Tab-separated table of N, CA and C and ligand atoms in Angstrom:
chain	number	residue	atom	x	y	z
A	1	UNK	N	0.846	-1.208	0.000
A	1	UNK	CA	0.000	0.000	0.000
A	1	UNK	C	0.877	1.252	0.000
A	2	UNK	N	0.307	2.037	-0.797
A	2	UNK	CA	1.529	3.429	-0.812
A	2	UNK	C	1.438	4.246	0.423
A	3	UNK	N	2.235	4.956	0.472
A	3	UNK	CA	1.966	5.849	1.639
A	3	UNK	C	0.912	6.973	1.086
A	4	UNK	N	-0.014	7.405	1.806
A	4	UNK	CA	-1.161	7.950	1.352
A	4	UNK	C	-0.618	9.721	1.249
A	5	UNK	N	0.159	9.881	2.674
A	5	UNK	CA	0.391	11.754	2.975
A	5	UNK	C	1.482	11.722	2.847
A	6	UNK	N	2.056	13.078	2.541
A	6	UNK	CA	3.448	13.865	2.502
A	6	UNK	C	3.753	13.621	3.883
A	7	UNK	N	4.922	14.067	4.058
A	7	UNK	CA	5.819	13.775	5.701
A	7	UNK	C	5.467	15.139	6.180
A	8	UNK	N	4.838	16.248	5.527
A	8	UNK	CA	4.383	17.289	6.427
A	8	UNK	C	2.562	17.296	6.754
A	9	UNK	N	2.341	16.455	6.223
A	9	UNK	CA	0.294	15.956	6.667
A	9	UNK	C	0.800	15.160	7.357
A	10	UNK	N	1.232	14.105	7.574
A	10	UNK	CA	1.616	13.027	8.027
A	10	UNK	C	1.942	13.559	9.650
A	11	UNK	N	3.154	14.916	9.531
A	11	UNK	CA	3.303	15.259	11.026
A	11	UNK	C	2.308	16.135	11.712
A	12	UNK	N	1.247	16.904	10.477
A	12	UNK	CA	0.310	17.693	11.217
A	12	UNK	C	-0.154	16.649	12.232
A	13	UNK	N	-0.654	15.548	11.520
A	13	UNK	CA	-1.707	14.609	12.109
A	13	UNK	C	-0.949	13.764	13.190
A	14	UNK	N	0.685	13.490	12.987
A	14	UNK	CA	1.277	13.060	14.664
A	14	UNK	C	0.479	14.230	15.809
A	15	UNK	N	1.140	15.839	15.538
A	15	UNK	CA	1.078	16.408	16.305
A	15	UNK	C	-0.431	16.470	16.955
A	16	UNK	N	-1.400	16.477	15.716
A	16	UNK	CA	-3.026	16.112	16.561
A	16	UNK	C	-2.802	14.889	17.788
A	17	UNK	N	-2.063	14.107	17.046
A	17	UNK	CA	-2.777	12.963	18.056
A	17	UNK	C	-1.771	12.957	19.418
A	18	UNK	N	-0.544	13.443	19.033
A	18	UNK	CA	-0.029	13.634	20.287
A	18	UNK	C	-0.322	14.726	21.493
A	19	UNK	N	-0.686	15.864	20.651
A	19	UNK	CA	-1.743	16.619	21.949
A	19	UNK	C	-3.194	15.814	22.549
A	20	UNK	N	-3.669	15.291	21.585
A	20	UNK	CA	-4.451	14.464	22.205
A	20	UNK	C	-4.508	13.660	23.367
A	21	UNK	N	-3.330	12.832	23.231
A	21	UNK	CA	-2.467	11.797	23.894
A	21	UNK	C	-1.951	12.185	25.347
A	22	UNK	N	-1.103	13.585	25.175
A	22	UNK	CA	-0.444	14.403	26.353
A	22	UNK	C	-2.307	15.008	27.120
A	23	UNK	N	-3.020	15.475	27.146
A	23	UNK	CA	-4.342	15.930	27.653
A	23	UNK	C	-4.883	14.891	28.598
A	24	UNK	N	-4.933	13.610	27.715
A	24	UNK	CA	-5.665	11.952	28.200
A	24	UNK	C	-4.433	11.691	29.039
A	25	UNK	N	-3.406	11.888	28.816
A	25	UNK	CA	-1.965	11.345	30.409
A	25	UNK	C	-2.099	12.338	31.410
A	26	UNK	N	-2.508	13.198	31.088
A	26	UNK	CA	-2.595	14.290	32.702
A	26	UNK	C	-3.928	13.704	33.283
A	27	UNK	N	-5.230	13.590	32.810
A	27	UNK	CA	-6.294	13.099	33.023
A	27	UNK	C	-6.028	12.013	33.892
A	28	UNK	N	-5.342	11.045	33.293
A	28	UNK	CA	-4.975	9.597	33.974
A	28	UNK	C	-4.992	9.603	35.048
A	29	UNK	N	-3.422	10.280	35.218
A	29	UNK	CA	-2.524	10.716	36.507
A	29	UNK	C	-3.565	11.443	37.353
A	30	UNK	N	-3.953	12.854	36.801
A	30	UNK	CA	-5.355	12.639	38.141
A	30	UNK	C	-6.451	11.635	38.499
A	31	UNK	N	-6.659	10.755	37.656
A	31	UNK	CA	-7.590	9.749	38.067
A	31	UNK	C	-6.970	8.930	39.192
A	32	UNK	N	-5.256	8.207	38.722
A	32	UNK	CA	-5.276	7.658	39.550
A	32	UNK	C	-4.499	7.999	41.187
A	33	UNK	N	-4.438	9.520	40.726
A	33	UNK	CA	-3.646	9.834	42.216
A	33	UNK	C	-5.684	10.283	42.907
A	34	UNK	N	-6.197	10.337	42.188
A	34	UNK	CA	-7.415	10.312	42.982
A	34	UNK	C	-7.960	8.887	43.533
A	35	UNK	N	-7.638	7.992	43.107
A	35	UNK	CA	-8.144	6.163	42.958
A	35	UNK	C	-6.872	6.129	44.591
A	36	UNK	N	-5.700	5.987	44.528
A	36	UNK	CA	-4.765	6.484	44.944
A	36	UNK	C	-5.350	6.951	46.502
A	37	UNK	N	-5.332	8.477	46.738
A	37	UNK	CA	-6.259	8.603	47.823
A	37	UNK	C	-7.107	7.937	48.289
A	38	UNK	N	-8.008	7.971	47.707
A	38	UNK	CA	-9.204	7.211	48.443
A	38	UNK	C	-8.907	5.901	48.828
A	39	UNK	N	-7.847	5.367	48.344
A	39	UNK	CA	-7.644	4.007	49.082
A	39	UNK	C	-6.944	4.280	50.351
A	40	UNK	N	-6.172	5.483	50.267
A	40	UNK	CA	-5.354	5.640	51.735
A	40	UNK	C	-6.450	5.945	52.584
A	41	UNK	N	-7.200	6.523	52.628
A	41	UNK	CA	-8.020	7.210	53.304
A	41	UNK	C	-9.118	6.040	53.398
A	42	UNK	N	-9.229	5.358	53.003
A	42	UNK	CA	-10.421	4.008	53.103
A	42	UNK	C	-9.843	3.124	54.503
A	43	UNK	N	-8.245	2.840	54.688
A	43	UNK	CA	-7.820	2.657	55.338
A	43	UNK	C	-7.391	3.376	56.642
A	44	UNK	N	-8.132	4.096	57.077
A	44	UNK	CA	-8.435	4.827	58.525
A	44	UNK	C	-7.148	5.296	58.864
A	45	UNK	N	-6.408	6.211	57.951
A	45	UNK	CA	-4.569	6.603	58.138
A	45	UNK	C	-3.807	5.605	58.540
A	46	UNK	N	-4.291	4.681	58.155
A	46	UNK	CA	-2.778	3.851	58.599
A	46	UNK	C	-1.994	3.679	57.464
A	47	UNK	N	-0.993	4.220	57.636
A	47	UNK	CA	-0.022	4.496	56.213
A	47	UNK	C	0.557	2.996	56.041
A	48	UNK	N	1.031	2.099	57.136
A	48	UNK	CA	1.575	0.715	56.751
A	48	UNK	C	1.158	-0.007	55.659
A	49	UNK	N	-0.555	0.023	55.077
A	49	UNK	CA	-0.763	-0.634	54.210
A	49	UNK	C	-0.820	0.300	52.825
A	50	UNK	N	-0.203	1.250	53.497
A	50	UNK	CA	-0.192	2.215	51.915
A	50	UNK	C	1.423	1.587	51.065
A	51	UNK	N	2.596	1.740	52.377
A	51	UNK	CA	4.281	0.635	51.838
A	51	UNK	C	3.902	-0.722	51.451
A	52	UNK	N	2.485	-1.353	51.993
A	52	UNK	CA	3.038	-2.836	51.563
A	52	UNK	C	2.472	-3.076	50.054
A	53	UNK	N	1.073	-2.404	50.056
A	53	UNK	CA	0.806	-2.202	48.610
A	53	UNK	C	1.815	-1.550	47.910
A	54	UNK	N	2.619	-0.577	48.340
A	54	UNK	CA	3.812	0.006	47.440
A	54	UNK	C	4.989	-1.323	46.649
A	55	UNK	N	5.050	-2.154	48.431
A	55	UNK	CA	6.288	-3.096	47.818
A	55	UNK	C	5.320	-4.202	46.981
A	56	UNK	N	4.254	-4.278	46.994
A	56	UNK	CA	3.893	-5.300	46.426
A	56	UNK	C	3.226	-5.394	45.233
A	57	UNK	N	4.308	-4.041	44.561
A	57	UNK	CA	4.030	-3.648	43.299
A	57	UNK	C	5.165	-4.621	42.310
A	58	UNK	N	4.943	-5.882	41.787
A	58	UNK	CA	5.966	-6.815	41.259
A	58	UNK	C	5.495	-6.755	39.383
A	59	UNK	N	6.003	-8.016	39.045
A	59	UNK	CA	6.083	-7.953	37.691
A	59	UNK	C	4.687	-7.715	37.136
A	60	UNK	N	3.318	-7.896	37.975
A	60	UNK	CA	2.268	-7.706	37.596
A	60	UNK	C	1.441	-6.425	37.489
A	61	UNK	N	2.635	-5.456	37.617
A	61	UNK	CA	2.000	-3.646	37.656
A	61	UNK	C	1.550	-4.163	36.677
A	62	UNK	N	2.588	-4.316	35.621
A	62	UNK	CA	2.078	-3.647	33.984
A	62	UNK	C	0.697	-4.364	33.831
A	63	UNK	N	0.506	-5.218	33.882
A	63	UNK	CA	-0.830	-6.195	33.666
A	63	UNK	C	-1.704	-5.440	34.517
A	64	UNK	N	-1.564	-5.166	35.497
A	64	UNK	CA	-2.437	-4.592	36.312
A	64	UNK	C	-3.212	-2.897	35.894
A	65	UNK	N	-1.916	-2.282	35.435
A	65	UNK	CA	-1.996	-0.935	35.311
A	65	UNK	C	-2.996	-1.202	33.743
A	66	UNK	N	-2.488	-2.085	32.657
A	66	UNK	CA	-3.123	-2.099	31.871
A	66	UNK	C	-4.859	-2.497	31.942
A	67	UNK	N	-4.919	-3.677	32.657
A	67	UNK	CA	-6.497	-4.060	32.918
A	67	UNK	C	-7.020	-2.480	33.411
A	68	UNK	N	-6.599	-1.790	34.525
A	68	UNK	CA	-7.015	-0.478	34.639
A	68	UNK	C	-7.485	0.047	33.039
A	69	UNK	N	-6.489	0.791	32.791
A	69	UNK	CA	-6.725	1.326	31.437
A	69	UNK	C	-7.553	0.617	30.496
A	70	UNK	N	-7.866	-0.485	30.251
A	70	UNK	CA	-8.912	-1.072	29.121
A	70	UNK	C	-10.331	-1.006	29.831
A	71	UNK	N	-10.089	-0.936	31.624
A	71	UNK	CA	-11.436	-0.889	31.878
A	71	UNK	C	-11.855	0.715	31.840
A	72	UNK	N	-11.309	1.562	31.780
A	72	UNK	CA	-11.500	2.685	31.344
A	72	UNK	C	-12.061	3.769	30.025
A	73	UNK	N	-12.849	4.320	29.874
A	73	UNK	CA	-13.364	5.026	28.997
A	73	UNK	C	-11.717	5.707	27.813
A	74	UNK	N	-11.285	6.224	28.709
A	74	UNK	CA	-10.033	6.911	28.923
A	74	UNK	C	-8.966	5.801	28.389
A	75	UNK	N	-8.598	4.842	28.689
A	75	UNK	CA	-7.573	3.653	28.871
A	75	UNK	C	-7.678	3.680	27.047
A	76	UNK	N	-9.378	3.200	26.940
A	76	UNK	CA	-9.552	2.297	25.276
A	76	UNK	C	-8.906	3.956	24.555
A	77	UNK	N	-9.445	4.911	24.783
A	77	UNK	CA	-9.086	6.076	23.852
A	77	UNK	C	-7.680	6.342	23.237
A	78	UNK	N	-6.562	6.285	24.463
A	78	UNK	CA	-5.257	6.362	24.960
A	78	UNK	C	-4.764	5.083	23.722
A	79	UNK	N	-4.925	3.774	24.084
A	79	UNK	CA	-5.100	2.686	22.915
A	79	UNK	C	-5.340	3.207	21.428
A	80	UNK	N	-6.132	3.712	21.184
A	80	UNK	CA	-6.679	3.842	19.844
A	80	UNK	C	-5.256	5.242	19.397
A	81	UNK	N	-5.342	6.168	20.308
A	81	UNK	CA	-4.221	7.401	19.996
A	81	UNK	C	-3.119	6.466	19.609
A	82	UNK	N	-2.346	5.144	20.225
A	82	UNK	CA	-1.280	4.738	20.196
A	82	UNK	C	-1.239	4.123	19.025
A	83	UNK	N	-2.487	3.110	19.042
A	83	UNK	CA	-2.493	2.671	17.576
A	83	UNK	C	-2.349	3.567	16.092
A	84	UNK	N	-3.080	4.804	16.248
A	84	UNK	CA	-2.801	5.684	15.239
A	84	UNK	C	-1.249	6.300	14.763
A	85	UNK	N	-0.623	6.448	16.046
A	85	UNK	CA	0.557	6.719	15.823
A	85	UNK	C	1.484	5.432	15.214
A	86	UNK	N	1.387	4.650	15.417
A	86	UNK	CA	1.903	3.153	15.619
A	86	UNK	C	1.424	2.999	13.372
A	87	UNK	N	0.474	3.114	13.379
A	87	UNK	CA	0.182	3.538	11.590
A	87	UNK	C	0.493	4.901	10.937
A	88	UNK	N	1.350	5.519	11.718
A	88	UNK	CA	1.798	6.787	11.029
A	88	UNK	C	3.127	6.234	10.596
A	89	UNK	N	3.787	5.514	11.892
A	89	UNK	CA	5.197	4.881	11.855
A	89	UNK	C	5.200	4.283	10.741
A	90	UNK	N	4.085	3.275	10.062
A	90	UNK	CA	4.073	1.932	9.273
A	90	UNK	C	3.367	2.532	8.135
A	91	UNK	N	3.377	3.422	8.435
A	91	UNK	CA	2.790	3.926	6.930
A	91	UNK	C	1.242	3.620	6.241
A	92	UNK	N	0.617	2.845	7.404
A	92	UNK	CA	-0.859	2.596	6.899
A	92	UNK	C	-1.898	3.816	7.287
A	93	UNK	N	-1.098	4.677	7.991
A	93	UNK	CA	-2.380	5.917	8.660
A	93	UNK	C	-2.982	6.568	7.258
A	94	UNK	N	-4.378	6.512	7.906
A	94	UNK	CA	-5.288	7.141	6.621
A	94	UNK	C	-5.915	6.323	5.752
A	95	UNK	N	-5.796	5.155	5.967
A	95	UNK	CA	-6.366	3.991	5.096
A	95	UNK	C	-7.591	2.936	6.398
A	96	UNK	N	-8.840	2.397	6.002
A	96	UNK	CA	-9.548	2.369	6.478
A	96	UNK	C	-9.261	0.787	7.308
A	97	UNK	N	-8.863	0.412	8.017
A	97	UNK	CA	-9.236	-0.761	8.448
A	97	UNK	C	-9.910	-2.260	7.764
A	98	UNK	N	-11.337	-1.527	7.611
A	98	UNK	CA	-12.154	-2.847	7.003
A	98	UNK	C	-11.732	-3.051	5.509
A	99	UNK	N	-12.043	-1.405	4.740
A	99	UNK	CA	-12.454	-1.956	3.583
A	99	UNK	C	-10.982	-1.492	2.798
A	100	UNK	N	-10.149	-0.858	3.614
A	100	UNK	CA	-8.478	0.074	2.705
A	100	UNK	C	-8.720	0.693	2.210
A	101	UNK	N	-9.755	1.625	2.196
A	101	UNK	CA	-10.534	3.064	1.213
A	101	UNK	C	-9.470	4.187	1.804
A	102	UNK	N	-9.400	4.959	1.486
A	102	UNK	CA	-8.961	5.895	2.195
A	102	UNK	C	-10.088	6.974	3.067
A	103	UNK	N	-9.053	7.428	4.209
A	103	UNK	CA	-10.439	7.932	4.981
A	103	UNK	C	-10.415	9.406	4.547
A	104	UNK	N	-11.308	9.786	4.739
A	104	UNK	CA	-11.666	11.076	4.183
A	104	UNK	C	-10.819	12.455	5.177
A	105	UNK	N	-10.314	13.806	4.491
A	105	UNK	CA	-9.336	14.597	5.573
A	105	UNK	C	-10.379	15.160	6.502
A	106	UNK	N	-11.289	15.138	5.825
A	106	UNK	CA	-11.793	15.660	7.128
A	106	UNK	C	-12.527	15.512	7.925
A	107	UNK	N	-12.349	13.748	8.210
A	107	UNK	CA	-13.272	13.515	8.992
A	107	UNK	C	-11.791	12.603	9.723
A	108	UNK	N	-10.487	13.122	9.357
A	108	UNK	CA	-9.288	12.624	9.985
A	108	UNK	C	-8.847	13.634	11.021
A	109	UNK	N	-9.332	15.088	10.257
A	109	UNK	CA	-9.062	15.919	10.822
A	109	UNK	C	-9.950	16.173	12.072
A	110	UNK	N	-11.364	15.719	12.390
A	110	UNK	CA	-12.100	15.465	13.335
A	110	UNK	C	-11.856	14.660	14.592
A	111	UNK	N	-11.139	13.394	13.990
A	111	UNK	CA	-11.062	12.426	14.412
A	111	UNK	C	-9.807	11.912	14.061
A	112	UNK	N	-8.607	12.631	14.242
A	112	UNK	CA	-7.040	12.010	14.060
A	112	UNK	C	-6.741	10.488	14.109
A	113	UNK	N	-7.454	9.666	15.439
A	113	UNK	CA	-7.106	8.576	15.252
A	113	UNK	C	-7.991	7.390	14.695
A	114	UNK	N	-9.306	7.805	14.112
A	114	UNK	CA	-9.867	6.997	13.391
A	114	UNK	C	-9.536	6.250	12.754
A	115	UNK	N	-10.168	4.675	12.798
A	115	UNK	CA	-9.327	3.374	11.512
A	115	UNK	C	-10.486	2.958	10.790
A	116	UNK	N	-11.692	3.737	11.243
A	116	UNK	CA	-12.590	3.242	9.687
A	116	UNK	C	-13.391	4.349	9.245
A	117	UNK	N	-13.283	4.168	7.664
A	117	UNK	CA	-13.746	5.408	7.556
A	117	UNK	C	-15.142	5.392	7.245
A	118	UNK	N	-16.194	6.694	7.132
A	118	UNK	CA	-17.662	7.097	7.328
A	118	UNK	C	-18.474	5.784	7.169
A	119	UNK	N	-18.246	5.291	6.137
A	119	UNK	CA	-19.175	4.202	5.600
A	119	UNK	C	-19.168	2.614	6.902
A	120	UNK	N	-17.988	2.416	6.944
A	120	UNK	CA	-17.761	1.237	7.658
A	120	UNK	C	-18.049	1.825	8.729
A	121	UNK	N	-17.618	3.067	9.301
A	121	UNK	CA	-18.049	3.070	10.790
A	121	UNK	C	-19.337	2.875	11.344
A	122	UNK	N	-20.309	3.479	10.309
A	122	UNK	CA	-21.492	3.667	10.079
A	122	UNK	C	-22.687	2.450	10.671
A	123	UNK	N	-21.434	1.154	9.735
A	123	UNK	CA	-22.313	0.083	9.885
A	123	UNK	C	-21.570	-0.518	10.760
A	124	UNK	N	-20.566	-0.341	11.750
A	124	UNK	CA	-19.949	-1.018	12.924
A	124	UNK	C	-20.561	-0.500	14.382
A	125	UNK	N	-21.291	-0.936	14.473
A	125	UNK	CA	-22.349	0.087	16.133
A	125	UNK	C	-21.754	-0.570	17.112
A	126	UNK	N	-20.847	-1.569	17.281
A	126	UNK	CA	-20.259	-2.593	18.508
A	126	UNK	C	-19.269	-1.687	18.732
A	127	UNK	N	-18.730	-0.780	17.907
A	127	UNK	CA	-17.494	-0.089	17.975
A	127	UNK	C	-17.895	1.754	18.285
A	128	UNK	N	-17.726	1.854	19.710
A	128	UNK	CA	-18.428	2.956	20.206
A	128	UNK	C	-17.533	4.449	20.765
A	129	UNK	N	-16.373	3.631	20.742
A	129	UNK	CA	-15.475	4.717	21.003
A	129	UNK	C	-14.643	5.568	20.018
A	130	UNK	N	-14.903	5.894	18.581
A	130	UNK	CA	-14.541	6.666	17.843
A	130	UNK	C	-15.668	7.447	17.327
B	201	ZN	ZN1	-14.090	1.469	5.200
């Protein structure tokens, strides 16, 4: 498949999705220094079980931190930004998922990290977060 944009559309549309991206990581970080609190504070100040949950942060953060994020509104979005970038790298950004149409600019420009374009999305209703 050819590459669809010039290397200067190509970086408008990084830079969309990476402001995007940087907005949804501050969001996070307050979610979970708020998630965060309320667990200290659930625990009647006793800070001891705030270190052991600290140390008993092992090889299963990442799994952990991730199940967070997919159960999240926020998490799937963050996903979809990465994936878009991840097809800027590979050269498929701008091409539709289902059918390889190309997606339309300005409904890229709406929607930077979109992977299907008007028609297919149209008829995909299971798929709710773009
Ligand atoms: Zn399509």
């Amino acid at each position: 498949m050819p590459r669809r944009f010039s290397k200067a559309k190509l970086d408008k549309y990084r830079k969309l999705i990476q402001e995007k991206r940087e907005t949804l990581l501050k969001e996070l970080d307050y979610l979970e220094d708020a998630s965060l609190r309320s667990t200290i504070t659930e625990s009647s100040g006793d800070i001891s079980s705030y270190s052991f949950h600290m140390a008993d942060q092992g090889t299963d953060a990442m799994e952990r931190e991730k199940a967070f994020l997919w159960a999240s509104r926020e998490g799937r979005f963050l996903y979809h930004l990465n994936q878009a970038l991840k097809r800027i790298e590979d050269g498929t950004y701008g091409y539709c998922e289902e059918c390889s149409k190309p997606i339309s600019d300005d409904r890229l420009g709406a929607v930077p990290h979109c992977r299907l374009c008007i028609s297919c999305k149209t008829s995909d209703d299971a798929s709710k977060d773009q």
